[in-house]
Short mmCIF file of C-alpha atoms and ligand atoms in Angstrom, two decimals:
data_model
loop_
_atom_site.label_atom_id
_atom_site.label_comp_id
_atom_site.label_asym_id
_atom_site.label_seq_id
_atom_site.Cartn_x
_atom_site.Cartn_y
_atom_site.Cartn_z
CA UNK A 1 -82.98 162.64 -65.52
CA UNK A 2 -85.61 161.52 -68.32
CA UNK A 3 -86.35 164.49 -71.01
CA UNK A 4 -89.38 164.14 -72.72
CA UNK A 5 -89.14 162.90 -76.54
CA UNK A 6 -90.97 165.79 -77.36
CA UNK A 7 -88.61 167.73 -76.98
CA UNK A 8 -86.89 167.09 -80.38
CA UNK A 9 -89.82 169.43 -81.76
CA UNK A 10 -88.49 172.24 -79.97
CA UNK A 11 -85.26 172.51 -81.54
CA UNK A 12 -84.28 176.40 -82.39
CA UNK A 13 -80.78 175.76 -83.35
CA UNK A 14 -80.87 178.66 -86.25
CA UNK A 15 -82.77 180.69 -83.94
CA UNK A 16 -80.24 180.29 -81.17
CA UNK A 17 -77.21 180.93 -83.34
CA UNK A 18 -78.34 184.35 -83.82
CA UNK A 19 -79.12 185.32 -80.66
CA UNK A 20 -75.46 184.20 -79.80
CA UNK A 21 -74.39 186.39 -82.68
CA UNK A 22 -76.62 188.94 -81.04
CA UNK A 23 -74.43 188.69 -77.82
CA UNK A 24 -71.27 188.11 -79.15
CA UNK A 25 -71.02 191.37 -81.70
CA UNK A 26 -70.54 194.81 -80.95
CA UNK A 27 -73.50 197.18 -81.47
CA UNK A 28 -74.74 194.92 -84.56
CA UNK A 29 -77.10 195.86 -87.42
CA UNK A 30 -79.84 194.38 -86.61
CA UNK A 31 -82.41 193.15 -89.53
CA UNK A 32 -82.96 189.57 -87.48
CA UNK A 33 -85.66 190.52 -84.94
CA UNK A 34 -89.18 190.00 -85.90
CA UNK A 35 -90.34 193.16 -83.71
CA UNK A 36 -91.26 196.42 -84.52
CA UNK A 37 -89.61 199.44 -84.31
CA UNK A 38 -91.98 201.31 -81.83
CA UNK A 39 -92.38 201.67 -77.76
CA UNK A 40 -95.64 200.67 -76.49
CA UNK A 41 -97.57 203.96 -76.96
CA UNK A 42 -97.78 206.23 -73.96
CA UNK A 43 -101.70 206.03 -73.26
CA UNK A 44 -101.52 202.41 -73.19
CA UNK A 45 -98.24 202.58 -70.83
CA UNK A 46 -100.11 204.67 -68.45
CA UNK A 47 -103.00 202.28 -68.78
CA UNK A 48 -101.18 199.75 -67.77
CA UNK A 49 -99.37 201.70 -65.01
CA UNK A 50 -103.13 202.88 -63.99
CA UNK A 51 -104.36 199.47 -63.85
CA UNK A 52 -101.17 198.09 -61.35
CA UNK A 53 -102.03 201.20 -59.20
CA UNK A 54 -105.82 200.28 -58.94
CA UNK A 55 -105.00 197.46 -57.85
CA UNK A 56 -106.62 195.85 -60.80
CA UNK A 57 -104.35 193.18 -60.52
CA UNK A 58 -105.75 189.90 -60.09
CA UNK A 59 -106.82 186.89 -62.17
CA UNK A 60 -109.81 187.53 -64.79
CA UNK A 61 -112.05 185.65 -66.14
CA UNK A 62 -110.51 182.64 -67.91
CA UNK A 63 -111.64 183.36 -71.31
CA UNK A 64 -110.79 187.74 -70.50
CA UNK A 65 -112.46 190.55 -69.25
CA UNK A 66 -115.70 190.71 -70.90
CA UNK A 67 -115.72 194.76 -71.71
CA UNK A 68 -112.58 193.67 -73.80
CA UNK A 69 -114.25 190.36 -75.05
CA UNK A 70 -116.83 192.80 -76.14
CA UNK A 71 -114.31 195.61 -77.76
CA UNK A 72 -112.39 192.54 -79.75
CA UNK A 73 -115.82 191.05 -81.46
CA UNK A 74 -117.05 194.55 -81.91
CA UNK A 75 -113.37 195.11 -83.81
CA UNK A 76 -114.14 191.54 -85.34
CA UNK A 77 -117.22 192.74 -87.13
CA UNK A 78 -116.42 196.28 -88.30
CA UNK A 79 -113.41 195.66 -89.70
CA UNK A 80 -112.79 192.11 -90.46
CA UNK A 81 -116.53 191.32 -91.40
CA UNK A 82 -116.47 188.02 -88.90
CA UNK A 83 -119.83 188.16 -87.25
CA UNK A 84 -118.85 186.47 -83.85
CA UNK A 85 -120.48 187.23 -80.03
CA UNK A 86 -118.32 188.51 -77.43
CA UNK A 87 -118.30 184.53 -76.15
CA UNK A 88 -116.39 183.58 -79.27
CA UNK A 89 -113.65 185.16 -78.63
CA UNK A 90 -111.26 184.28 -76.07
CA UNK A 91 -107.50 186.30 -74.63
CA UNK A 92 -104.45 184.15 -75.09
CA UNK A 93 -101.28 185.02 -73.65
CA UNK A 94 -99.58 185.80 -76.71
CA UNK A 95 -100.89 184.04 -80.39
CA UNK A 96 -98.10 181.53 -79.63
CA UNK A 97 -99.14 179.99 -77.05
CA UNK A 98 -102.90 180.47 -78.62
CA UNK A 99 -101.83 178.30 -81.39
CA UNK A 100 -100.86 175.58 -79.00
CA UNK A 101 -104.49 175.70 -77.09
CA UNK A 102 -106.12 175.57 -80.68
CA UNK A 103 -103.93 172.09 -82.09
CA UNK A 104 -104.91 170.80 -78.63
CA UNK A 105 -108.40 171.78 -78.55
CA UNK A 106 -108.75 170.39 -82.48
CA UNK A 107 -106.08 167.52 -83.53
CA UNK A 108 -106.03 164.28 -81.84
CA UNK A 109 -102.28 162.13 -82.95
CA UNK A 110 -102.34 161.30 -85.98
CA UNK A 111 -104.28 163.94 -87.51
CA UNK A 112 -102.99 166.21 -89.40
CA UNK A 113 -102.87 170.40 -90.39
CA UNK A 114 -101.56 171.68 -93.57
CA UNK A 115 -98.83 174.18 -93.24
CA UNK A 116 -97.08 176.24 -95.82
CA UNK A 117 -93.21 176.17 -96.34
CA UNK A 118 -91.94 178.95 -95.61
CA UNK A 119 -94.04 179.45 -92.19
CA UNK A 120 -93.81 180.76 -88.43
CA UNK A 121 -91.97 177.76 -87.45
CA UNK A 122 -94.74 176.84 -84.23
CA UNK A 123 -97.02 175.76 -86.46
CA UNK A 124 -95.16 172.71 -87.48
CA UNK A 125 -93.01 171.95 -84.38
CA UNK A 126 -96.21 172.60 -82.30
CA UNK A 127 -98.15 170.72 -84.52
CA UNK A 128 -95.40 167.58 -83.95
CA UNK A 129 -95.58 168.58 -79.75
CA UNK A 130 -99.14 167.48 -80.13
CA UNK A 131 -98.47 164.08 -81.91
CA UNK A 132 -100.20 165.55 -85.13
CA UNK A 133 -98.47 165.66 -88.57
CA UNK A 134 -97.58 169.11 -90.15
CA UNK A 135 -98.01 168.64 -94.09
CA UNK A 136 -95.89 171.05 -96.19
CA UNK A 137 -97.51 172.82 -99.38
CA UNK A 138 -94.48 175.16 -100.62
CA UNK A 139 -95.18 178.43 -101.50
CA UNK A 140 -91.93 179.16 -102.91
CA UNK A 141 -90.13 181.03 -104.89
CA UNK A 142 -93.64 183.10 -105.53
CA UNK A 143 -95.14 182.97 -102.82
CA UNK A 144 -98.64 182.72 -103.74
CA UNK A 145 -100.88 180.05 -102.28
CA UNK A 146 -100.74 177.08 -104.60
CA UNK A 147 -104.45 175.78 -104.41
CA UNK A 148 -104.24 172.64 -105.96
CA UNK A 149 -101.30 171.24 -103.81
CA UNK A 150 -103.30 172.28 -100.87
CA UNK A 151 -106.20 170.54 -101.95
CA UNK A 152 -104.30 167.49 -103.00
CA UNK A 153 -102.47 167.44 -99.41
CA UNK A 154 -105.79 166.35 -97.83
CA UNK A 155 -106.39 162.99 -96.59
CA UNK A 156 -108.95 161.08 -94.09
CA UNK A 157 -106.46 163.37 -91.29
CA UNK A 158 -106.60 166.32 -92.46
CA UNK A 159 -108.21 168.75 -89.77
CA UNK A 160 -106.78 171.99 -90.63
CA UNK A 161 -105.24 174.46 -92.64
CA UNK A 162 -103.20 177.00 -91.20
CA UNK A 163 -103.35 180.12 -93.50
CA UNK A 164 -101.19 183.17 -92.64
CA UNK A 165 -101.08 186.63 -93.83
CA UNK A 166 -99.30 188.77 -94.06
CA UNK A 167 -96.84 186.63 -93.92
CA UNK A 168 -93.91 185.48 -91.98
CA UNK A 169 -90.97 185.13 -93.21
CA UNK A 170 -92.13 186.13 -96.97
CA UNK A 171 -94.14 189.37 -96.23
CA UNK A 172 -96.53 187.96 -98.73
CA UNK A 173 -100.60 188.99 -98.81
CA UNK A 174 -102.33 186.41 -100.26
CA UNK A 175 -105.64 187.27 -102.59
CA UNK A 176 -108.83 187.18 -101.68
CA UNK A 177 -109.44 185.37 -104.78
CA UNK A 178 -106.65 182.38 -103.39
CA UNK A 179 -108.39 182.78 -99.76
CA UNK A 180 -112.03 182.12 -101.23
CA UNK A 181 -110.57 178.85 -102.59
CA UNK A 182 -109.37 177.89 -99.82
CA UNK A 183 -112.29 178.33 -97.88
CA UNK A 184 -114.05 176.61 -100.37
CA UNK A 185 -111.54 173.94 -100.13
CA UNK A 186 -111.95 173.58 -96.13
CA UNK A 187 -115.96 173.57 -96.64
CA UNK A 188 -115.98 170.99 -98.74
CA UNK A 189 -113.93 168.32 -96.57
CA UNK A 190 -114.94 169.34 -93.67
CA UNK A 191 -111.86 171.35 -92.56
CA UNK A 192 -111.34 173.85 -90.17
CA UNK A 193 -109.20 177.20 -91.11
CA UNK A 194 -107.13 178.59 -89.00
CA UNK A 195 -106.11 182.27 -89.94
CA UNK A 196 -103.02 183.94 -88.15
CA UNK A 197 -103.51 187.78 -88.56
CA UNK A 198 -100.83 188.91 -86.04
CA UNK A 199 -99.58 191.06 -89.28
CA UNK A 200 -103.00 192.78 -90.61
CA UNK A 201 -101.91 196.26 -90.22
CA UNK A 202 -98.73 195.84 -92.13
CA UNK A 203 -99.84 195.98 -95.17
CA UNK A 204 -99.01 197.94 -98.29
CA UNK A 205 -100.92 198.88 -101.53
CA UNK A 206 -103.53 196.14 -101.25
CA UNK A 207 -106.40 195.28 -98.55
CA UNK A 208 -106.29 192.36 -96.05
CA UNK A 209 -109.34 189.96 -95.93
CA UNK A 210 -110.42 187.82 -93.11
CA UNK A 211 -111.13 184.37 -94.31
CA UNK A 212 -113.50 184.05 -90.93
CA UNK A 213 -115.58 186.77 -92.94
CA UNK A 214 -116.97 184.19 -95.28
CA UNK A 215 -116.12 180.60 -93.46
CA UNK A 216 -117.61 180.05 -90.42
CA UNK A 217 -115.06 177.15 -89.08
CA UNK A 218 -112.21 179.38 -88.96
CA UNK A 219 -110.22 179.82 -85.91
CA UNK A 220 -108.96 183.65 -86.35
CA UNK A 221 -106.03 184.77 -84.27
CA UNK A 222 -104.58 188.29 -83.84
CA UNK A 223 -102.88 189.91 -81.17
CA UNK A 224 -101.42 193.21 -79.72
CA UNK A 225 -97.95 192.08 -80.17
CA UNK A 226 -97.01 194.20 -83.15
CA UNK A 227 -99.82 196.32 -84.04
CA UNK A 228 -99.70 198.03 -80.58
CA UNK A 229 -95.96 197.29 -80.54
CA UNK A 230 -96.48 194.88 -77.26
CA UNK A 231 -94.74 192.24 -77.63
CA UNK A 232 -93.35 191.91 -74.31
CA UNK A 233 -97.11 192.31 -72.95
CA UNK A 234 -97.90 188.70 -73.85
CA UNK A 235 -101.48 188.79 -75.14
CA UNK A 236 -103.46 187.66 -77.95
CA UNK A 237 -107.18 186.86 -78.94
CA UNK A 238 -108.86 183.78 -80.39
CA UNK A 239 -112.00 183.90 -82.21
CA UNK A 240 -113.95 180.79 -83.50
CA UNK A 241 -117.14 178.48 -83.75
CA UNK A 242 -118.88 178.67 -80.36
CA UNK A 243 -117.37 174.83 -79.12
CA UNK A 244 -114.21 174.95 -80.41
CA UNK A 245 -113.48 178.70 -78.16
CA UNK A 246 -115.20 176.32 -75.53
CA UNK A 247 -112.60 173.94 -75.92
CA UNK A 248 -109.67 176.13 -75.80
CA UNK A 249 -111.08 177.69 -72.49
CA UNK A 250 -111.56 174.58 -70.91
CA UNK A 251 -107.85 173.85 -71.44
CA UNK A 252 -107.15 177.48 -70.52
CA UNK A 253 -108.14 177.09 -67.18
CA UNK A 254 -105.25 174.06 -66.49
CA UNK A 255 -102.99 175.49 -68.81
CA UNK A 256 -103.03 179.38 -68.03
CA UNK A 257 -105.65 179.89 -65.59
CA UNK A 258 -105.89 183.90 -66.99
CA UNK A 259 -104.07 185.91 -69.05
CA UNK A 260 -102.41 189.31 -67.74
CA UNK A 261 -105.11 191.72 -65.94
CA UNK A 262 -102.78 194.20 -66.60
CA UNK A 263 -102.16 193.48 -70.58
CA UNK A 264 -105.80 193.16 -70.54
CA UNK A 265 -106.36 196.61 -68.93
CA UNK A 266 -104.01 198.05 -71.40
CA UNK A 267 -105.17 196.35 -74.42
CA UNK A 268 -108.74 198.21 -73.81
CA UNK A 269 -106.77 201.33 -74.24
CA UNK A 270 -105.31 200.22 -77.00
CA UNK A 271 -108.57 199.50 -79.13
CA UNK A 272 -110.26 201.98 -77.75
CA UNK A 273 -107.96 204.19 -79.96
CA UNK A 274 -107.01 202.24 -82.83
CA UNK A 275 -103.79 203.46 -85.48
CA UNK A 276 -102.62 203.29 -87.95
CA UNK A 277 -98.69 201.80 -87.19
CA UNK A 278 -98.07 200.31 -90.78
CA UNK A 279 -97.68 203.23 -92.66
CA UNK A 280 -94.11 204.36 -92.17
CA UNK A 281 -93.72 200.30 -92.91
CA UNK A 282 -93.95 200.88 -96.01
CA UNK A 283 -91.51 203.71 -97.42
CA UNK A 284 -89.05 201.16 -95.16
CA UNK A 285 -90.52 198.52 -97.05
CA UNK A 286 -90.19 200.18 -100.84
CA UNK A 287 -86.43 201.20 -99.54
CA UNK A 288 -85.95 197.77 -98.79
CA UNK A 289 -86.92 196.43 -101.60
CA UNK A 290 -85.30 198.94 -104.15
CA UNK A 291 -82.24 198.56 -102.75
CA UNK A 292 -82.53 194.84 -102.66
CA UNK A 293 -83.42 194.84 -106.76
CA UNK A 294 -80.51 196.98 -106.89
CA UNK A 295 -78.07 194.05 -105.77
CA UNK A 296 -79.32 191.73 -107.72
CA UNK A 297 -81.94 190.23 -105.96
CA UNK A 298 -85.37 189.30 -107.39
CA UNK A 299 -88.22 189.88 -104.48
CA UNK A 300 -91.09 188.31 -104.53
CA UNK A 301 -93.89 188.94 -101.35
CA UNK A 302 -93.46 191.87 -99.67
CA UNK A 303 -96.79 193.22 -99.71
CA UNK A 304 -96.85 193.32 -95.95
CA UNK A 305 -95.40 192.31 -92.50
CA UNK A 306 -92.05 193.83 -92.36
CA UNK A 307 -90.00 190.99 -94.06
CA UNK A 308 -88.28 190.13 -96.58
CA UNK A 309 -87.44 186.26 -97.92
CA UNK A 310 -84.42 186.15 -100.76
CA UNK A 311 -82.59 183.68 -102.15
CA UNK A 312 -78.56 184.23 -101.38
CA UNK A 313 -76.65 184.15 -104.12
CA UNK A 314 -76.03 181.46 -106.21
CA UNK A 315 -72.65 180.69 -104.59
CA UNK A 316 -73.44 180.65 -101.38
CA UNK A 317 -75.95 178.63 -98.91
CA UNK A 318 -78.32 180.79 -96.53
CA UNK A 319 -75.77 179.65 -93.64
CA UNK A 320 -72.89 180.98 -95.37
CA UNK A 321 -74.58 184.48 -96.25
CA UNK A 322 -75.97 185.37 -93.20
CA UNK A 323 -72.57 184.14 -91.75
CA UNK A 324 -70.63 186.36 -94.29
CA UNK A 325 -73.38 189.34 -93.38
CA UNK A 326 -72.09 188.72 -89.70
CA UNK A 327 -68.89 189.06 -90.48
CA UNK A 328 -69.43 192.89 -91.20
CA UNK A 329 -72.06 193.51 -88.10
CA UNK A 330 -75.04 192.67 -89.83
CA UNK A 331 -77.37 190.33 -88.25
CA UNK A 332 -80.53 188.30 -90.26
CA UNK A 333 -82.15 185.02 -90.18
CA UNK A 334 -81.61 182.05 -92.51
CA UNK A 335 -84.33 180.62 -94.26
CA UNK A 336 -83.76 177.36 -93.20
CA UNK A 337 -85.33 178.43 -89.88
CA UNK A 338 -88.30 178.73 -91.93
CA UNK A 339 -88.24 176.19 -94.58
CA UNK A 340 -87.24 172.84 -96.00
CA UNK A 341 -85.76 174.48 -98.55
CA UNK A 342 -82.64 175.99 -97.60
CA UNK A 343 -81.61 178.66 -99.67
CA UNK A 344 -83.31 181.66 -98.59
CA UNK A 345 -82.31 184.45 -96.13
CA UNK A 346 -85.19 186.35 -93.89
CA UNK A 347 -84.52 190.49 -93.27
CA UNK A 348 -86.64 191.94 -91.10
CA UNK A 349 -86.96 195.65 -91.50
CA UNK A 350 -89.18 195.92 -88.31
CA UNK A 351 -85.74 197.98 -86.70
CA UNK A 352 -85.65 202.07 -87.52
CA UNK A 353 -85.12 203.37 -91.24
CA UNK A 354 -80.87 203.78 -90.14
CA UNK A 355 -80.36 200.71 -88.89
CA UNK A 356 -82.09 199.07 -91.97
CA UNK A 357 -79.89 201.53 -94.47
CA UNK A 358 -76.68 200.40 -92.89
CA UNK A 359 -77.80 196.67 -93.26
CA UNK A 360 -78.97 196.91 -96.91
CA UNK A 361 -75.50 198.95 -97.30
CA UNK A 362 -73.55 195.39 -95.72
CA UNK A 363 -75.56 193.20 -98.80
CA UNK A 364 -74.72 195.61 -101.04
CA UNK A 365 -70.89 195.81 -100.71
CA UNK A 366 -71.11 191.79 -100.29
CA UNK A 367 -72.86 191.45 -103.48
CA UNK A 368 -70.94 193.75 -105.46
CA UNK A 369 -67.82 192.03 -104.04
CA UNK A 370 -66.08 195.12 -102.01
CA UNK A 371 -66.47 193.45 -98.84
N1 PLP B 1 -97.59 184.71 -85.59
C1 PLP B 1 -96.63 185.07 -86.44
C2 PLP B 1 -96.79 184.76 -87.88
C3 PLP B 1 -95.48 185.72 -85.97
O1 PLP B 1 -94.51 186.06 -86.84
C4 PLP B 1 -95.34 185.99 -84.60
C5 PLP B 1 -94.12 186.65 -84.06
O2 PLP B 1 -93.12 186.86 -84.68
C6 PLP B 1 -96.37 185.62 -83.75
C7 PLP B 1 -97.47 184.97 -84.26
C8 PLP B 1 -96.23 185.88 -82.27
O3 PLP B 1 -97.36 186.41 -81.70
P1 PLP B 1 -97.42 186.59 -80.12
O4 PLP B 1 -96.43 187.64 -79.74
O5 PLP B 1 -98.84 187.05 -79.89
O6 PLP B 1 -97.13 185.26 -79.51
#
């Protein structure tokens, strides 16, 4: 039977290979999984649990429950300075599939959204799905945004730039000096933003700033994936210019009809008592990145998220490291999943402090040849 050419976008091949590594090894070190450590806390278990039992079960509202529409532009405002009504926000079930309401709601084929290299690899493939272009500014080896690539990347189809951090796979937080520019950038032609902040709690040493704080077309969109460690909840939020949120409901009510009462019902427990996850992030993080200086590597990013982009040894491509890494239980991502640029290897250090000793133990012995 006919498969769709779309489909050719959707290839995961790097992605797959390690979840057959997953399977196929004993008990492996684990530094490939881009989720956090935690359990869904308790009070937002039971809230869930309480929800189910109530029988508050059914479909919402397309765009959410308002008292959480409410909670999430009331969030919005105090902390990320976006000034937004509770109707500019909409729930998602899960960012992902968010992002794939917003390139349908915004990009017609042939337009185009400007993507970094290294990025979260939807936003090019789903980008493609939609008949749209992705355009690539690198951001390597430093990481940093590099304005005037960006800038020079725009042409008459340019609708978008999709800005992320912190970042995945680098761990990078860009300025808020670099994020002004590119605001001012997307003002001046006419460009929406759209600002992935899945990540904002990870952060270390430095402060994360909302780009929808001082640009009114961006499309901001977070989630209780990782900061509430739910990723298994599915649920996400979009907030945005008044029509474009429009648009993306209108879709939503083909598409998804509502997202989970009972995430929903959960996540309102969840805000409702905010915390503070990222800080024992970050003595993983400084471990992580000691111990990575200490083999030889030079990091760059790493300001937030829990990952870690490095170039494999000179020798070797990113295939054959994390392949040799394999070899001795440990498990991590290679860049090319990631990037045109194939060189680099992704370490998460979402798992528990152990697991991510014994894995930067494994690079360790491999770079100093005992292995
Ligand atoms: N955005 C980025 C940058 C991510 O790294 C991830 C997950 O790894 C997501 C979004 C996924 O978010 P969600 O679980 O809400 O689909």
């Amino acid at each position: 039977m006919h498969i769709s050419d779309r489909l050719k976008y959707f290839d995961s091949s790097d992605f797959q290979e390690v979840f057959r590594k997953q399977q196929i090894l004993e008990n492996p070190i684990d530094l490939s999984v881009g989720v956090p450590e935690d359990t869904t806390p308790k009070h937002i278990k039971n809230a869930g649990i309480e929800a189910i039992l109530h029988d508050r079960t059914g479909y919402t509202p397309t765009n959410g429950l308002p008292l959480l529409r409410e909670k999430i532009a009331r969030k919005l405002i105090n902390i990320n300075g976006i000034r937004v009504t509770p109707d500019q926000v909409t729930l998602v079930p899960g960012l992902t599939t968010g992002l794939l309401l917003v390139y349908m709601a915004i990009l017609d084929p042939g337009d185009e959204v400007i993507v970094m290299d290294p990025s979260y690899p939807p936003y090019e493939h789903l980008a493609r799905a939609v008949g749209a272009e992705a355009m690539k500014v690198l951001t390597l080896p430093s990481f940093h945004l590099d304005i005037g690539t960006i800038e020079a990347s725009i042409t008459h189809k340019t609708k978008a730039i999709i800005i992320n951090s912190p970042n995945n796979p680098t761990g990078a937080v860009y300025t808020k000096k670099d994020l002004l520019a590119v605001a001012e950038i997307a003002e001046r032609h006419n460009l929406y933003i759209i600002s992935d902040e899945i990540y904002e709690s990870f952060i270390y040493g430095t402060d994360h700033f909302s780009i929808g704080s001082v640009y009114s077309n961006t499309i901001t969109m977070n989630g209780f994936s990782k900061e509430y460690a739910m990723t298994g909840w599915r649920l996400g939020y979009i907030s945005g210019p008044p029509e474009t949120i429009n648009a993306i409901n209108q879709l939503q009510q083909y598409v998804v009809f509502s997202s989970s009462a009972i995430a929903q019902y959960a996540a309102l427990e969840a805000l409702s008592h905010p915390f503070n996850i990222g800080t024992k992030y970050q003595k993983k993080r400084d471990i992580v990145v000691a111990s990575l200086q200490e083999s030889g590597f030079q990091v760059n990013g790493a300001q937030g998220a829990y990952y870690v982009f490095f170039q494999a040894p000179h020798q070797m491509t990113d295939l054959e490291f994390v392949e040799k890494a394999a070899e001795h239980n440990l498990l991590l991502v290679p860049g090319r999943a990631f990037s045109s640029r194939h060189g680099y290897v992704r370490l998460s250090y979402g798992n528990d402090l152990d697991t991510v000793k014994k894995g930067l133990d494994v690079i360790r012995k491999i770079m100093t040849g005992s292995l």
